[in-house]
Short mmCIF file of C-alpha atoms in Angstrom, two decimals:
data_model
loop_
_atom_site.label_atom_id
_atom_site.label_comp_id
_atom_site.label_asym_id
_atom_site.label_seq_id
_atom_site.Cartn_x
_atom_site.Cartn_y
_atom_site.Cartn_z
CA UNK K 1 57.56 141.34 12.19
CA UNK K 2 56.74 137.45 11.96
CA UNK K 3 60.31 136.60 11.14
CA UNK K 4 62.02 138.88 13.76
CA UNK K 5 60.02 137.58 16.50
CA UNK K 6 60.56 133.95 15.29
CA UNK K 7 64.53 135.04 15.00
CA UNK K 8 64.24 136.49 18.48
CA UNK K 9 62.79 133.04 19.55
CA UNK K 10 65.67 130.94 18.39
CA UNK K 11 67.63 133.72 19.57
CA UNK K 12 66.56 132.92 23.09
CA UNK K 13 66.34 129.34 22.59
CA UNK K 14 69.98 128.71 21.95
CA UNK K 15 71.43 131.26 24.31
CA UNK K 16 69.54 129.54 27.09
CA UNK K 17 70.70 125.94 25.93
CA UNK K 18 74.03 127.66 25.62
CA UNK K 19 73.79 128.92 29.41
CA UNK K 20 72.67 125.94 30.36
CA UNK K 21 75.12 123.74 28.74
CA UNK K 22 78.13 126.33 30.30
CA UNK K 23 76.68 125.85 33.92
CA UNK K 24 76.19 121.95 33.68
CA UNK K 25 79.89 121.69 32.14
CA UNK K 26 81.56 123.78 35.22
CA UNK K 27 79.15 121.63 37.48
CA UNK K 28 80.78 118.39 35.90
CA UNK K 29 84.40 120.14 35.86
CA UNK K 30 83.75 121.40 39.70
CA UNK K 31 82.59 117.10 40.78
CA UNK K 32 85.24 116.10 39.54
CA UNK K 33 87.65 117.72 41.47
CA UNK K 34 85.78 117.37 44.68
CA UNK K 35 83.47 119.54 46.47
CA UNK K 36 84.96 121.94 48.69
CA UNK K 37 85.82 120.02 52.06
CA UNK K 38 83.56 121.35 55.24
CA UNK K 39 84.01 119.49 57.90
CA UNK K 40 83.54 118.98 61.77
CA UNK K 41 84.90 116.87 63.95
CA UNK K 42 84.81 116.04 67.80
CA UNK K 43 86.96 114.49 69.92
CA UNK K 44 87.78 112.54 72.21
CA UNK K 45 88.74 109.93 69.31
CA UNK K 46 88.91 106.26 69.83
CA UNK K 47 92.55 105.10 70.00
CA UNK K 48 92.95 102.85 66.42
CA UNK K 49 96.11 102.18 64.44
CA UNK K 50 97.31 104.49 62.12
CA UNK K 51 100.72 102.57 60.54
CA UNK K 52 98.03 102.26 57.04
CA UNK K 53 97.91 106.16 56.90
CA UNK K 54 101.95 105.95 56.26
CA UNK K 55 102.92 102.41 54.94
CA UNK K 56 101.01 100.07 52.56
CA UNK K 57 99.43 96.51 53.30
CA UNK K 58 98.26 95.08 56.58
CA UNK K 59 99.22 95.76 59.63
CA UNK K 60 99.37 93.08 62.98
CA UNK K 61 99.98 94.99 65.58
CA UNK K 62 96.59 94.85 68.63
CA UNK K 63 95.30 98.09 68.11
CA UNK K 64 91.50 98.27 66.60
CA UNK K 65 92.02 98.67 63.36
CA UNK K 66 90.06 101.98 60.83
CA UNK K 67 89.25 104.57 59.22
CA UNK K 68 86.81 106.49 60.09
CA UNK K 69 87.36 108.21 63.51
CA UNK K 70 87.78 111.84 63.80
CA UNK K 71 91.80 111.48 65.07
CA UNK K 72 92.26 109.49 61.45
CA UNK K 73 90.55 111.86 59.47
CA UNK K 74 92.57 114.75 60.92
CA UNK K 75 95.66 112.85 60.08
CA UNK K 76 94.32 112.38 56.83
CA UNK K 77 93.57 116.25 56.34
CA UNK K 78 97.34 116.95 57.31
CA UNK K 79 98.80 114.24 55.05
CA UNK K 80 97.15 115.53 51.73
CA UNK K 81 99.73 118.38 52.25
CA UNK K 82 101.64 118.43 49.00
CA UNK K 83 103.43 121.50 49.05
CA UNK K 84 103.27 123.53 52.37
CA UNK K 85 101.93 122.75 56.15
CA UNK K 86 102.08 126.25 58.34
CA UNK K 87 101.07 125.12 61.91
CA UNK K 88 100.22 127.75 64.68
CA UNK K 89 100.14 125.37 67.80
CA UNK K 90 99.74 125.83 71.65
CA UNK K 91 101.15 122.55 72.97
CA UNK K 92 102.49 119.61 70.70
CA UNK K 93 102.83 116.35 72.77
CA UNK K 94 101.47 113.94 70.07
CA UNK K 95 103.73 111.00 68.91
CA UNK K 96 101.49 110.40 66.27
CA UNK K 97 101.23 113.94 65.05
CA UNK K 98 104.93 114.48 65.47
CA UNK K 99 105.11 111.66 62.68
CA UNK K 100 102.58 112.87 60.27
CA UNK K 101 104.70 116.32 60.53
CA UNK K 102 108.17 114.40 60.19
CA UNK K 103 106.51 112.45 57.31
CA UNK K 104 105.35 115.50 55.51
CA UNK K 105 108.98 116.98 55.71
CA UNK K 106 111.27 114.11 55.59
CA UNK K 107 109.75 111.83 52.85
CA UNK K 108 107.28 113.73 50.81
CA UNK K 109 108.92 117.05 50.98
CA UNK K 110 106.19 118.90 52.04
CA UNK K 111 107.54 122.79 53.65
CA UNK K 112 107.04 122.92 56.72
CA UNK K 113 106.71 125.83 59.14
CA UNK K 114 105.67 125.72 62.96
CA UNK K 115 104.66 128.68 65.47
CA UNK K 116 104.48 127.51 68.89
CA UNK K 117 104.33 128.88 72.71
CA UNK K 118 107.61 129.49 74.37
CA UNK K 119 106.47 127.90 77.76
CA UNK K 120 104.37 125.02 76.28
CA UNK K 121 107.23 123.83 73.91
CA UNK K 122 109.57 123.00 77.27
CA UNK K 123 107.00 121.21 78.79
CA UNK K 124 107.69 117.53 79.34
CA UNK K 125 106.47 115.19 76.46
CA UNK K 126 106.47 118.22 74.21
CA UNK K 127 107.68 117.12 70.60
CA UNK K 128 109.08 120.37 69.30
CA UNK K 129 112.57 119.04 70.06
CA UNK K 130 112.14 116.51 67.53
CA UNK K 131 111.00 118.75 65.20
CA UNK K 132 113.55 120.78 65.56
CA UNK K 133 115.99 118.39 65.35
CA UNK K 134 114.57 116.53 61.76
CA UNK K 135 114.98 120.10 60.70
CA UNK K 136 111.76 121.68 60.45
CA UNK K 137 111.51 125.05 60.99
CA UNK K 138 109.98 126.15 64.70
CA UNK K 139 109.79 129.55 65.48
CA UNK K 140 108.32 129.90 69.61
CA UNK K 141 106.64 133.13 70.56
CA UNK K 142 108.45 136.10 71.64
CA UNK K 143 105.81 138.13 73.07
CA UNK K 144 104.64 137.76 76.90
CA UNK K 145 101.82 136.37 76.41
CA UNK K 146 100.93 132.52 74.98
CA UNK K 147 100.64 131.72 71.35
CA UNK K 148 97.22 130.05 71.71
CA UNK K 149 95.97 129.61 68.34
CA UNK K 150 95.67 125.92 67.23
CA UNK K 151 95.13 126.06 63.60
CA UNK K 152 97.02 124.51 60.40
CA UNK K 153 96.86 125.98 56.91
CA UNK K 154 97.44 122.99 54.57
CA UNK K 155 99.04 124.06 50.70
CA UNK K 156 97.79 127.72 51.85
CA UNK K 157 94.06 126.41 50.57
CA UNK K 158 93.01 123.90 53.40
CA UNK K 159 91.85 125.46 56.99
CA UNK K 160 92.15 123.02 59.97
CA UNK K 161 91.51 125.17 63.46
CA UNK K 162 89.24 124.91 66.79
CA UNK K 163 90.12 124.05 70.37
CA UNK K 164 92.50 120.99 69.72
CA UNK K 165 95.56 121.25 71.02
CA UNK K 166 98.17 118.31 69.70
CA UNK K 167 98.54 116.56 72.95
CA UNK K 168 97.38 112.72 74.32
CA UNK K 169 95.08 113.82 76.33
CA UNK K 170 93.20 116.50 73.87
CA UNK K 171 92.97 113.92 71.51
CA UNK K 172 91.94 110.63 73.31
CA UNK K 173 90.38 112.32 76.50
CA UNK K 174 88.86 115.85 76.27
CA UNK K 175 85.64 117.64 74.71
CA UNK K 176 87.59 119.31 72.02
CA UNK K 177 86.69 120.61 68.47
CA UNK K 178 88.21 121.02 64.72
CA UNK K 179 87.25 122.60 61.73
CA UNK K 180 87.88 122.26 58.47
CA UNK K 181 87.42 124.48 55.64
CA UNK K 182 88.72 125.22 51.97
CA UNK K 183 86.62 128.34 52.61
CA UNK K 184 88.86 131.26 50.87
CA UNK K 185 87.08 133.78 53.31
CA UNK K 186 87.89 131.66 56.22
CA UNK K 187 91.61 130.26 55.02
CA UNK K 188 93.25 134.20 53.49
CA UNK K 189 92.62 135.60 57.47
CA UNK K 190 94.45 132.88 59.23
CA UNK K 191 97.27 132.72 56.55
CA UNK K 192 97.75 136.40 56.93
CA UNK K 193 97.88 135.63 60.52
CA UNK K 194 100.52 133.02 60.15
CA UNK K 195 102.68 134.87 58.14
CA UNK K 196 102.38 137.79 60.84
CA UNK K 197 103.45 135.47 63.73
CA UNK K 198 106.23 133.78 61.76
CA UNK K 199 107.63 137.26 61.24
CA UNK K 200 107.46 139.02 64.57
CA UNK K 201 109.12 135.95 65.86
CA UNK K 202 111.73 135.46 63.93
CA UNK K 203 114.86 135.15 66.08
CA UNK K 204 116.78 137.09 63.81
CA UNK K 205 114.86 140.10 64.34
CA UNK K 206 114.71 139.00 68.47
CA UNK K 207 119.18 139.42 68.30
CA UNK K 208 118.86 142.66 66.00
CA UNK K 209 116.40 144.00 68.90
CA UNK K 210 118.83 142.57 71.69
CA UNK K 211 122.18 144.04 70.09
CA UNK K 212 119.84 147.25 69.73
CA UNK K 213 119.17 147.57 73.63
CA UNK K 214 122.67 146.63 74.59
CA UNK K 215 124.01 149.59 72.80
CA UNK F 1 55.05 125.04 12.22
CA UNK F 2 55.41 128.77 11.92
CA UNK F 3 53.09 129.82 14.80
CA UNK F 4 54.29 126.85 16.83
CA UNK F 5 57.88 127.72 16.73
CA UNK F 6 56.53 131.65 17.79
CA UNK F 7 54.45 130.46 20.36
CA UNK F 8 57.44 128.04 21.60
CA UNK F 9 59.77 131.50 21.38
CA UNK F 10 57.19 133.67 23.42
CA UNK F 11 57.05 130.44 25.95
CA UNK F 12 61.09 130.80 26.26
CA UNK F 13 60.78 134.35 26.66
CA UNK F 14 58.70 134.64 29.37
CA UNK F 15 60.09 131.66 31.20
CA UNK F 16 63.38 132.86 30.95
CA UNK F 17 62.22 137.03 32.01
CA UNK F 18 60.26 134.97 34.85
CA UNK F 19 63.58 133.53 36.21
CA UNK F 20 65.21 136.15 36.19
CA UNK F 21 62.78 138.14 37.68
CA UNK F 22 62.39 135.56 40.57
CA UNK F 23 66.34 135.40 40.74
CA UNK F 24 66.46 138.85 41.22
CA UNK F 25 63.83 139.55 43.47
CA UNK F 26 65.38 136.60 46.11
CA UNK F 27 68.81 138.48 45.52
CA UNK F 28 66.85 141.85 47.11
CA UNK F 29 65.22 139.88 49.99
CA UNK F 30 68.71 138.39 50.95
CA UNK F 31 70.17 141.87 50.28
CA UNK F 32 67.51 143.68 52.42
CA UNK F 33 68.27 141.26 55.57
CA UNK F 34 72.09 140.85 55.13
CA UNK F 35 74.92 138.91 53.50
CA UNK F 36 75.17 135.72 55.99
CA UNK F 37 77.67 136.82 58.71
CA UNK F 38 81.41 135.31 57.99
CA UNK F 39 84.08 136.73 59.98
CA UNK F 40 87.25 135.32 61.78
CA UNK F 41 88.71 138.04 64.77
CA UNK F 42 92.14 137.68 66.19
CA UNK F 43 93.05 138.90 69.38
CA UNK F 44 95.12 140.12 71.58
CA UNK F 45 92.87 142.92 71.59
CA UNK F 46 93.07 146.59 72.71
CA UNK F 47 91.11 147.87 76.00
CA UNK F 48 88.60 150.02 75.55
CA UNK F 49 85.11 151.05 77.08
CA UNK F 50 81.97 148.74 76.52
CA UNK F 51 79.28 151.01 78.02
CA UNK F 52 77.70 151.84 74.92
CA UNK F 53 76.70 148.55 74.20
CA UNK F 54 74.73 148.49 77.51
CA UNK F 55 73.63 151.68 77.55
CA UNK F 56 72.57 154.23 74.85
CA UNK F 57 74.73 158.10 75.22
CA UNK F 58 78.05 158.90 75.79
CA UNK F 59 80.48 157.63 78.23
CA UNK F 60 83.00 159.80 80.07
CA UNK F 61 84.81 157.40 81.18
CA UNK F 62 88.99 157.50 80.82
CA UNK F 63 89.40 153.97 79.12
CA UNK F 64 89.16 154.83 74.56
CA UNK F 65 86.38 154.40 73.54
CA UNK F 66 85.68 152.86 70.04
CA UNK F 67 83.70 149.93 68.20
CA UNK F 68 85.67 148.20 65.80
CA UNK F 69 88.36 146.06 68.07
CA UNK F 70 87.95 142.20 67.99
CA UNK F 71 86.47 142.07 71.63
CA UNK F 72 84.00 144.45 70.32
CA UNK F 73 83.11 142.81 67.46
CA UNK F 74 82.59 139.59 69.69
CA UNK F 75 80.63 141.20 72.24
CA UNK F 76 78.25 142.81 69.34
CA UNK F 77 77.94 139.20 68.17
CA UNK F 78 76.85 137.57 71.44
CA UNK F 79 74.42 140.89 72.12
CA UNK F 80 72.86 140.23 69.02
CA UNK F 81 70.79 136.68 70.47
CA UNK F 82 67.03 137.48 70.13
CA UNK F 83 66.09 133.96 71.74
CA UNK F 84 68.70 131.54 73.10
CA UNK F 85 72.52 131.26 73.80
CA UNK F 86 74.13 128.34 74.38
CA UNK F 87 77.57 128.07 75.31
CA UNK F 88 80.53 125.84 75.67
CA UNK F 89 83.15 127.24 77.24
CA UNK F 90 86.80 125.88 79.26
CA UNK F 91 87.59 129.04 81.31
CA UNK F 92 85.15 131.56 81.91
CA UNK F 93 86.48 134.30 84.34
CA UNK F 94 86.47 137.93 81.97
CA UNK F 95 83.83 140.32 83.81
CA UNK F 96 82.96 142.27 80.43
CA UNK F 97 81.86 138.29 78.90
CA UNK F 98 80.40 137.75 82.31
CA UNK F 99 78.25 141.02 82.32
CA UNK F 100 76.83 140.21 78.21
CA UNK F 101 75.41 136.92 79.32
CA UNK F 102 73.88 138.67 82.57
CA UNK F 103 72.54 141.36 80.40
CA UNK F 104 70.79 138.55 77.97
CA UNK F 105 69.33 136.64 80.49
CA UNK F 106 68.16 139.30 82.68
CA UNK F 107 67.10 142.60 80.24
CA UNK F 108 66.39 140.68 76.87
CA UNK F 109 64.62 137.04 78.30
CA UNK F 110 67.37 135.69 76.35
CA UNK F 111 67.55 131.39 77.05
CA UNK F 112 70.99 130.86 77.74
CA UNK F 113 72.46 128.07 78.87
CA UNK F 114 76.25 127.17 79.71
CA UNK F 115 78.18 123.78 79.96
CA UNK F 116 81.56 124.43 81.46
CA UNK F 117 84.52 122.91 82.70
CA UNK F 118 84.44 120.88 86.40
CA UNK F 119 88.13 121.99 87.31
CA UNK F 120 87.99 125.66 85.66
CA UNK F 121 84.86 126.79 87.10
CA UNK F 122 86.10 126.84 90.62
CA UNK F 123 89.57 128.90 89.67
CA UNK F 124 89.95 132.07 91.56
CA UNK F 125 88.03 134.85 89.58
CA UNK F 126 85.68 132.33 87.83
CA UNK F 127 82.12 133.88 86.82
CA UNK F 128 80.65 130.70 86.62
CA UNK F 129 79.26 131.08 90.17
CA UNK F 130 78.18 134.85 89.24
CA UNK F 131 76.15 133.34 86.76
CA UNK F 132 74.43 130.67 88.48
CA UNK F 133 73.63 133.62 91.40
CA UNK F 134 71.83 134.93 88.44
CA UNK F 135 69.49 131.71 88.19
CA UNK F 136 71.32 130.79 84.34
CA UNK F 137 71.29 127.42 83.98
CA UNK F 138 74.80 126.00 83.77
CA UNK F 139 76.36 122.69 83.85
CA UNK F 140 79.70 121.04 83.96
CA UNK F 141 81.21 118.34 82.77
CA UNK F 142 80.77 115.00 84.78
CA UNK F 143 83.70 113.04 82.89
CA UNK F 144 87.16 112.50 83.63
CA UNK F 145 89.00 114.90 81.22
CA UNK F 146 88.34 118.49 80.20
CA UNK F 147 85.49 120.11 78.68
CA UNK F 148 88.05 122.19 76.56
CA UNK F 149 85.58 123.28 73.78
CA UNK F 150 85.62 127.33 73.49
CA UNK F 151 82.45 127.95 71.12
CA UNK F 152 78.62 129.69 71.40
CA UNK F 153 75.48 129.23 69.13
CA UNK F 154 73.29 132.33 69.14
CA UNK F 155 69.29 132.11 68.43
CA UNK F 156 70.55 128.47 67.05
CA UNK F 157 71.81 130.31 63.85
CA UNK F 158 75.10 131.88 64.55
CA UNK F 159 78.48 130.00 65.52
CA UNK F 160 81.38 131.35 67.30
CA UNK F 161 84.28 129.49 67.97
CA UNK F 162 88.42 129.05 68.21
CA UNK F 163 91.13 129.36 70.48
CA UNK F 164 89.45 131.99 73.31
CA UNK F 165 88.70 131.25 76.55
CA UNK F 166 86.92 133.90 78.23
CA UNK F 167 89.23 135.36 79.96
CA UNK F 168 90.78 138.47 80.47
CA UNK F 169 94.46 137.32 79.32
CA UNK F 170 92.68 135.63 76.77
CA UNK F 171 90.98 138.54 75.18
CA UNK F 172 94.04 141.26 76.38
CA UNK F 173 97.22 139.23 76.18
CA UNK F 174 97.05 135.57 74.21
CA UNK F 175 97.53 135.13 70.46
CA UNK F 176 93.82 133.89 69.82
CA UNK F 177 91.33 133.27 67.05
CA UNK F 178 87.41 133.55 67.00
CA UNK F 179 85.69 132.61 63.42
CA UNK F 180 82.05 133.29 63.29
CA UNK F 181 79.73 131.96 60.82
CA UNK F 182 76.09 131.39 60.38
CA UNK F 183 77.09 128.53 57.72
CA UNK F 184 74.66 125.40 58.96
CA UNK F 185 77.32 122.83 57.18
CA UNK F 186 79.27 124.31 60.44
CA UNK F 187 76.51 125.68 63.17
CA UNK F 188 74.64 122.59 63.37
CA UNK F 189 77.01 119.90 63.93
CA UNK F 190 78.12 122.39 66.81
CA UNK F 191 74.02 122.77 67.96
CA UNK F 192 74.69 118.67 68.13
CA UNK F 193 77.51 118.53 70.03
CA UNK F 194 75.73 121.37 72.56
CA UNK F 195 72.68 119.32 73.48
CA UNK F 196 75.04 115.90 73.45
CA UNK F 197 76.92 117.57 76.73
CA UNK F 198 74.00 119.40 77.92
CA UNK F 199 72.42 115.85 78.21
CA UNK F 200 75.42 114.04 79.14
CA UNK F 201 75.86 116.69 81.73
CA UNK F 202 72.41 116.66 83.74
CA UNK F 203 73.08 116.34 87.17
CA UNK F 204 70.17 114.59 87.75
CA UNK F 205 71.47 112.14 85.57
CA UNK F 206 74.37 111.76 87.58
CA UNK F 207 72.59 111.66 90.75
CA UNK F 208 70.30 108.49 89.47
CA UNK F 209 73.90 107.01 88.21
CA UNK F 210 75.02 107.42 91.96
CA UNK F 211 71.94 106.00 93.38
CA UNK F 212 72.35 102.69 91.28
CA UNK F 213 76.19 102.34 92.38
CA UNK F 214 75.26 102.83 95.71
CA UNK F 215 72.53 99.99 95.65
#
C-alpha cells in the first residue's frame, strides 16, 4: 500500500514537471515568434519622412525625421506583407500609400488585390489609376451603393480596419481610427468578406450579365 | 526518507487536485456569465421591424419581422448598456439609431454622451438636434477637419466600431463593417480617445479660448 502510494507520488511528480516543462517550452517557442500584434492607433498623424521605410541609410530631405507615429506604423503593418495584401478601400488619395502598395507589388512581389468604390476612385487625386496602371489588380464596386469598408488583410493573417480612409486629409487632418489584429476570429470574417466582394465584382461576370440582358 | 517522499506525494496531490479544482470552478463562473462578446457584422442589411426590442408582444406591422440581421444584432448591442454610452460618431441621421439612444437615456437612465461631427450634424435629416431636444449631452468637434471616427463604448466594457455611419444608406445600402469586442487591449484605448474629444470638445472651453483672443 506504502509503495503504491509512494509510486503514485512520483507518478504525479513527474507528470506535473512534465506539464510544466511542455507549457514553459510552447511559452518560449510562442516569444519567440512574437506575440500576437493588437494594436490601436489614432490619427491625425504628424507629417515625418518615410524614404527609411523603403530605402536604406540616411535621408536629407526637411521633413522631421521617425518612427514612431501612428501614419509610420501603419506603413509598417502594410510593408511586412510577404505574400498577399487584399485591400477593401473607400477613397485612395495617398501618395505615400500608393507607394507602399506599388512597393509591395513591384519590388517585393507581394499579390496584390484592391476593392474600391466606383464613384470615389474618379475623384480627383484618387490613386487607383496608378494602380491600375503598375498592374495591380482593382476591381470597383458594381452595386449601387458605396463600397465603404476600409480594411486590409495582410498574408490573410494580419487585420488592419477602422474609419481611415487612404486620403491626405484622413491621415494628417481628421479624428480617424485603425485597428490591428492577428485575431483569427476577427481576420477569417473580413477575408470571407473580401473574397465575396472581389467576386461579385468581377467585371467578367458584370459583361456575362450585360450580354445576358441584351439578349 | 520513505515517509518524506509520501508526504511530499500527498503534498503534489492535493496541490495539483486544488488547481484543478480552482481552474475549473473559474471556467463555470466565466461559463455562467458568458464567453466575452467577439463579433464583426457586415452590412448592407435587410429591413425589417424593430418593435420588439422596444416593446415586449407581437407586432403586426407589414415590414418582416426577425432578429438575426446585422442591424439587429447592432441595435441588441447598443440596448444592452446598463450604465453609460458614449459615442463617436461622423453622420448620425438613421431614425431606428436615433430612437435606441432616446430609449437609453430616457426609459433605462442610461449616461450617454455623443461627440459628433461640426459639418454633419447640421445635414438635412440629422438626429443630432433630436437628441439634444432630448437634453443628451452632445458635442462636436471644434477643430478644423472631421471628426470621422464611427465607434461606441457601452457600460465602458463593450466596443463597437468600423466603417458605419449611422445612417440609413449606411445600414440599408453601403458595403460596411461593425466589429464588436469587449477585448480591453482594444476598448480602452478607444475609452481614451472618447474622453480626449469629449475634453477637447467642451464648449466652454472654447468659449474661454474666444474670450482670451478677443482680449
Amino acid at each position: 500500500m506504502g509503495k503504491t502510494f509512494k509510486l503514485l507520488g512520483i507518478g504525479v511528480v513527474a507528470a506535473t514537471l512534465s506539464l510544466e516543462g511542455i507549457s514553459w517550452l510552447l511559452r518560449c517557442l510562442r516569444d519567440g515568434r512574437g506575440r500576437p500584434v493588437k494594436e490601436v492607433l489614432f490619427f491625425p498623424s504628424t507629417v515625418t519622412c518615410i524614404n527609411h521605410l523603403f530605402l536604406p541609410g540616411p535621408c536629407s530631405c526637411p521633413l522631421p525625421h521617425g518612427d514612431s507615429t501612428p501614419f509610420t506604423r501603419l506603413l509598417r503593418h502594410l510593408l511586412s506583407a510577404r505574400s498577399s495584401l487584399d485591400l477593401c478601400i473607400f477613397a485612395f488619395s495617398s501618395q505615400e500609400l500608393c507607394r507602399v502598395v506599388q512597393e509591395l507589388h513591384r519590388q517585393r512581389g507581394v499579390s496584390v488585390r484592391v476593392v474600391t468604390d466606383k464613384d470615389y476612385m474618379m475623384i480627383s487625386g484618387s490613386q487607383i489609376g496608378a494602380l491600375r496602371k503598375a498592374g495591380i489588380s482593382v476591381r470597383h464596386e458594381l452595386g449601387g451603393f458605396h463600397m465603404h469598408h476600409k480594411f486590409a488583410v495582410v498574408d490573410k493573417k494580419l487585420l488592419i480596419t477602422g474609419s481611415l480612409n487612404w486620403t491626405h486629409q484622413a491621415v494628417q487632418g481628421n479624428k480617424e481610427n485603425v485597428l490591428v489584429t492577428e485575431d483569427s476570429g476577427f481576420v477569417r470574417p473580413f477575408l470571407q468578406e473580401f473574397e465575396k466582394l472581389w467576386e461579385a465584382n468581377d467585371p467578367a461576370r458584370s459583361a456575362a450579365l450585360s450580354d445576358f440582358i441584351m439578349l
